[in-house]
Amino acid sequence: MSSNYLLGLIGALITLAVLFELLRRRRLREKYALLWVVVALLTLVVAIFPATLEWAARLVGVEVPANLLFFLASMLLLLVSIQHSQDLGRLDERTRSLAEEVALLRMRVERGDLARPEPSREPFHESSHEPAAEPDE
């Protein structure tokens, strides 16, 4: 096994270890982890079986297998960027909507327009998930 493929093998194993650690610590959502696990496993396959990349390059008509690898990596990063842009736009819209809602509620509170909350809308204790006790009046 040449040193190039050994480097790919080490990189794939380190990537998998980091991904599993991030998932274990809940620092990475499964939604994104799946993609990176697939990429790491494909890298592992190419590192263990280098002829796979050469076969794929011949299959699509690319003369240099490394060019196919760089093209695929570029397309993957482009798709991930588009996905993150979509998520960012959705979060931006949600943040704006929540800010407007908070501003309207704040305005109603300052005016005194808000009546006593309905029983179904009472705040919950975080630990017990039961309605908060009413203060004695």
Short mmCIF file of C-alpha atoms in Angstrom, two decimals, residues 4-137:
data_model
loop_
_atom_site.label_atom_id
_atom_site.label_comp_id
_atom_site.label_asym_id
_atom_site.label_seq_id
_atom_site.Cartn_x
_atom_site.Cartn_y
_atom_site.Cartn_z
CA ASN A 4 -0.85 8.18 -0.36
CA TYR A 5 -3.39 5.47 0.37
CA LEU A 6 -2.07 5.02 3.91
CA LEU A 7 -2.66 8.73 4.46
CA GLY A 8 -6.23 8.32 3.19
CA LEU A 9 -6.76 5.35 5.50
CA ILE A 10 -5.50 7.28 8.54
CA GLY A 11 -7.56 10.33 7.57
CA ALA A 12 -10.74 8.27 7.18
CA LEU A 13 -10.24 6.51 10.53
CA ILE A 14 -9.57 9.80 12.33
CA THR A 15 -12.63 11.35 10.67
CA LEU A 16 -14.84 8.46 11.79
CA ALA A 17 -13.49 8.67 15.34
CA VAL A 18 -14.10 12.43 15.50
CA LEU A 19 -17.61 12.04 14.06
CA PHE A 20 -18.58 9.40 16.61
CA GLU A 21 -17.17 11.49 19.43
CA LEU A 22 -19.10 14.57 18.26
CA LEU A 23 -22.27 12.50 18.03
CA ARG A 24 -21.68 11.02 21.48
CA ARG A 25 -21.30 14.51 22.95
CA ARG A 26 -24.34 15.71 20.97
CA ARG A 27 -22.27 18.37 19.21
CA LEU A 28 -23.28 17.16 15.76
CA ARG A 29 -26.78 16.37 14.57
CA GLU A 30 -27.45 13.02 12.94
CA LYS A 31 -28.79 14.89 9.92
CA TYR A 32 -25.28 16.08 9.06
CA ALA A 33 -23.33 13.20 10.55
CA LEU A 34 -24.76 10.67 8.12
CA LEU A 35 -23.31 12.52 5.15
CA TRP A 36 -19.85 12.75 6.74
CA VAL A 37 -19.89 9.10 7.82
CA VAL A 38 -20.66 8.09 4.23
CA VAL A 39 -17.80 10.30 2.97
CA ALA A 40 -15.40 8.81 5.53
CA LEU A 41 -16.46 5.25 4.64
CA LEU A 42 -16.01 5.94 0.92
CA THR A 43 -12.57 7.37 1.67
CA LEU A 44 -11.81 4.22 3.64
CA VAL A 45 -12.90 2.03 0.72
CA VAL A 46 -10.73 3.99 -1.72
CA ALA A 47 -7.77 3.83 0.68
CA ILE A 48 -8.11 0.07 1.13
CA PHE A 49 -8.98 -0.65 -2.52
CA PRO A 50 -7.25 2.04 -4.64
CA ALA A 51 -8.35 0.33 -7.85
CA THR A 52 -11.93 1.42 -7.02
CA LEU A 53 -11.09 5.06 -7.76
CA GLU A 54 -9.27 4.10 -10.95
CA TRP A 55 -12.25 1.97 -12.05
CA ALA A 56 -14.69 4.84 -11.32
CA ALA A 57 -12.50 7.28 -13.26
CA ARG A 58 -12.43 4.97 -16.30
CA LEU A 59 -16.18 4.44 -15.98
CA VAL A 60 -16.97 8.16 -16.27
CA GLY A 61 -14.18 8.89 -18.76
CA VAL A 62 -11.76 10.82 -16.55
CA GLU A 63 -8.10 10.20 -17.35
CA VAL A 64 -6.63 11.07 -13.95
CA PRO A 65 -8.39 9.47 -10.96
CA ALA A 66 -7.35 12.35 -8.70
CA ASN A 67 -9.32 14.73 -10.95
CA LEU A 68 -12.46 12.67 -10.33
CA LEU A 69 -11.77 12.77 -6.61
CA PHE A 70 -11.35 16.56 -6.61
CA PHE A 71 -14.47 17.02 -8.73
CA LEU A 72 -16.57 14.84 -6.40
CA ALA A 73 -15.21 16.63 -3.33
CA SER A 74 -16.02 20.01 -4.90
CA MET A 75 -19.57 18.92 -5.73
CA LEU A 76 -20.05 17.56 -2.21
CA LEU A 77 -18.89 20.83 -0.64
CA LEU A 78 -21.12 22.80 -3.01
CA LEU A 79 -24.16 20.72 -2.03
CA VAL A 80 -23.35 21.06 1.68
CA SER A 81 -23.04 24.83 1.24
CA ILE A 82 -26.42 24.99 -0.51
CA GLN A 83 -28.00 22.91 2.27
CA HIS A 84 -26.52 25.18 4.95
CA SER A 85 -27.68 28.27 3.06
CA GLN A 86 -31.20 26.85 2.98
CA ASP A 87 -31.08 26.09 6.72
CA LEU A 88 -29.71 29.56 7.42
CA GLY A 89 -32.52 31.20 5.44
CA ARG A 90 -35.12 29.15 7.29
CA LEU A 91 -33.58 30.02 10.67
CA ASP A 92 -33.35 33.69 9.71
CA GLU A 93 -37.06 33.72 8.85
CA ARG A 94 -37.91 31.92 12.09
CA THR A 95 -35.80 34.37 14.13
CA ARG A 96 -37.50 37.34 12.50
CA SER A 97 -40.91 35.85 13.15
CA LEU A 98 -40.08 35.15 16.79
CA ALA A 99 -38.67 38.66 17.28
CA GLU A 100 -41.90 40.15 15.90
CA GLU A 101 -43.96 37.92 18.17
CA VAL A 102 -41.92 38.92 21.23
CA ALA A 103 -42.24 42.59 20.32
CA LEU A 104 -46.03 42.29 20.03
CA LEU A 105 -46.26 40.46 23.35
CA ARG A 106 -44.02 43.04 25.02
CA MET A 107 -46.23 45.81 23.67
CA ARG A 108 -49.34 44.07 25.00
CA VAL A 109 -47.75 43.59 28.42
CA GLU A 110 -46.71 47.23 28.63
CA ARG A 111 -50.24 48.34 27.72
CA GLY A 112 -51.74 45.90 30.20
CA ASP A 113 -53.73 44.15 27.47
CA LEU A 114 -52.76 40.67 28.58
CA ALA A 115 -55.26 38.96 30.85
CA ARG A 116 -54.34 36.26 33.34
CA PRO A 117 -53.06 33.24 31.38
CA GLU A 118 -55.46 30.41 30.66
CA PRO A 119 -54.87 27.22 32.69
CA SER A 120 -53.60 25.36 29.63
CA ARG A 121 -50.93 28.01 29.06
CA GLU A 122 -49.41 27.98 32.56
CA PRO A 123 -45.63 27.74 32.70
CA PHE A 124 -44.13 24.36 33.41
CA HIS A 125 -41.31 23.50 35.77
CA GLU A 126 -38.41 22.24 33.72
CA SER A 127 -37.74 19.28 35.99
CA SER A 128 -41.24 17.94 36.60
CA HIS A 129 -43.20 18.96 33.50
CA GLU A 130 -46.07 19.91 35.79
CA PRO A 131 -47.77 23.31 35.92
CA ALA A 132 -46.07 25.85 38.17
CA ALA A 133 -47.76 26.45 41.49
CA GLU A 134 -49.94 29.54 41.73
CA PRO A 135 -48.52 32.24 44.02
CA ASP A 136 -50.59 32.94 47.11
CA GLU A 137 -52.51 36.18 46.80
#
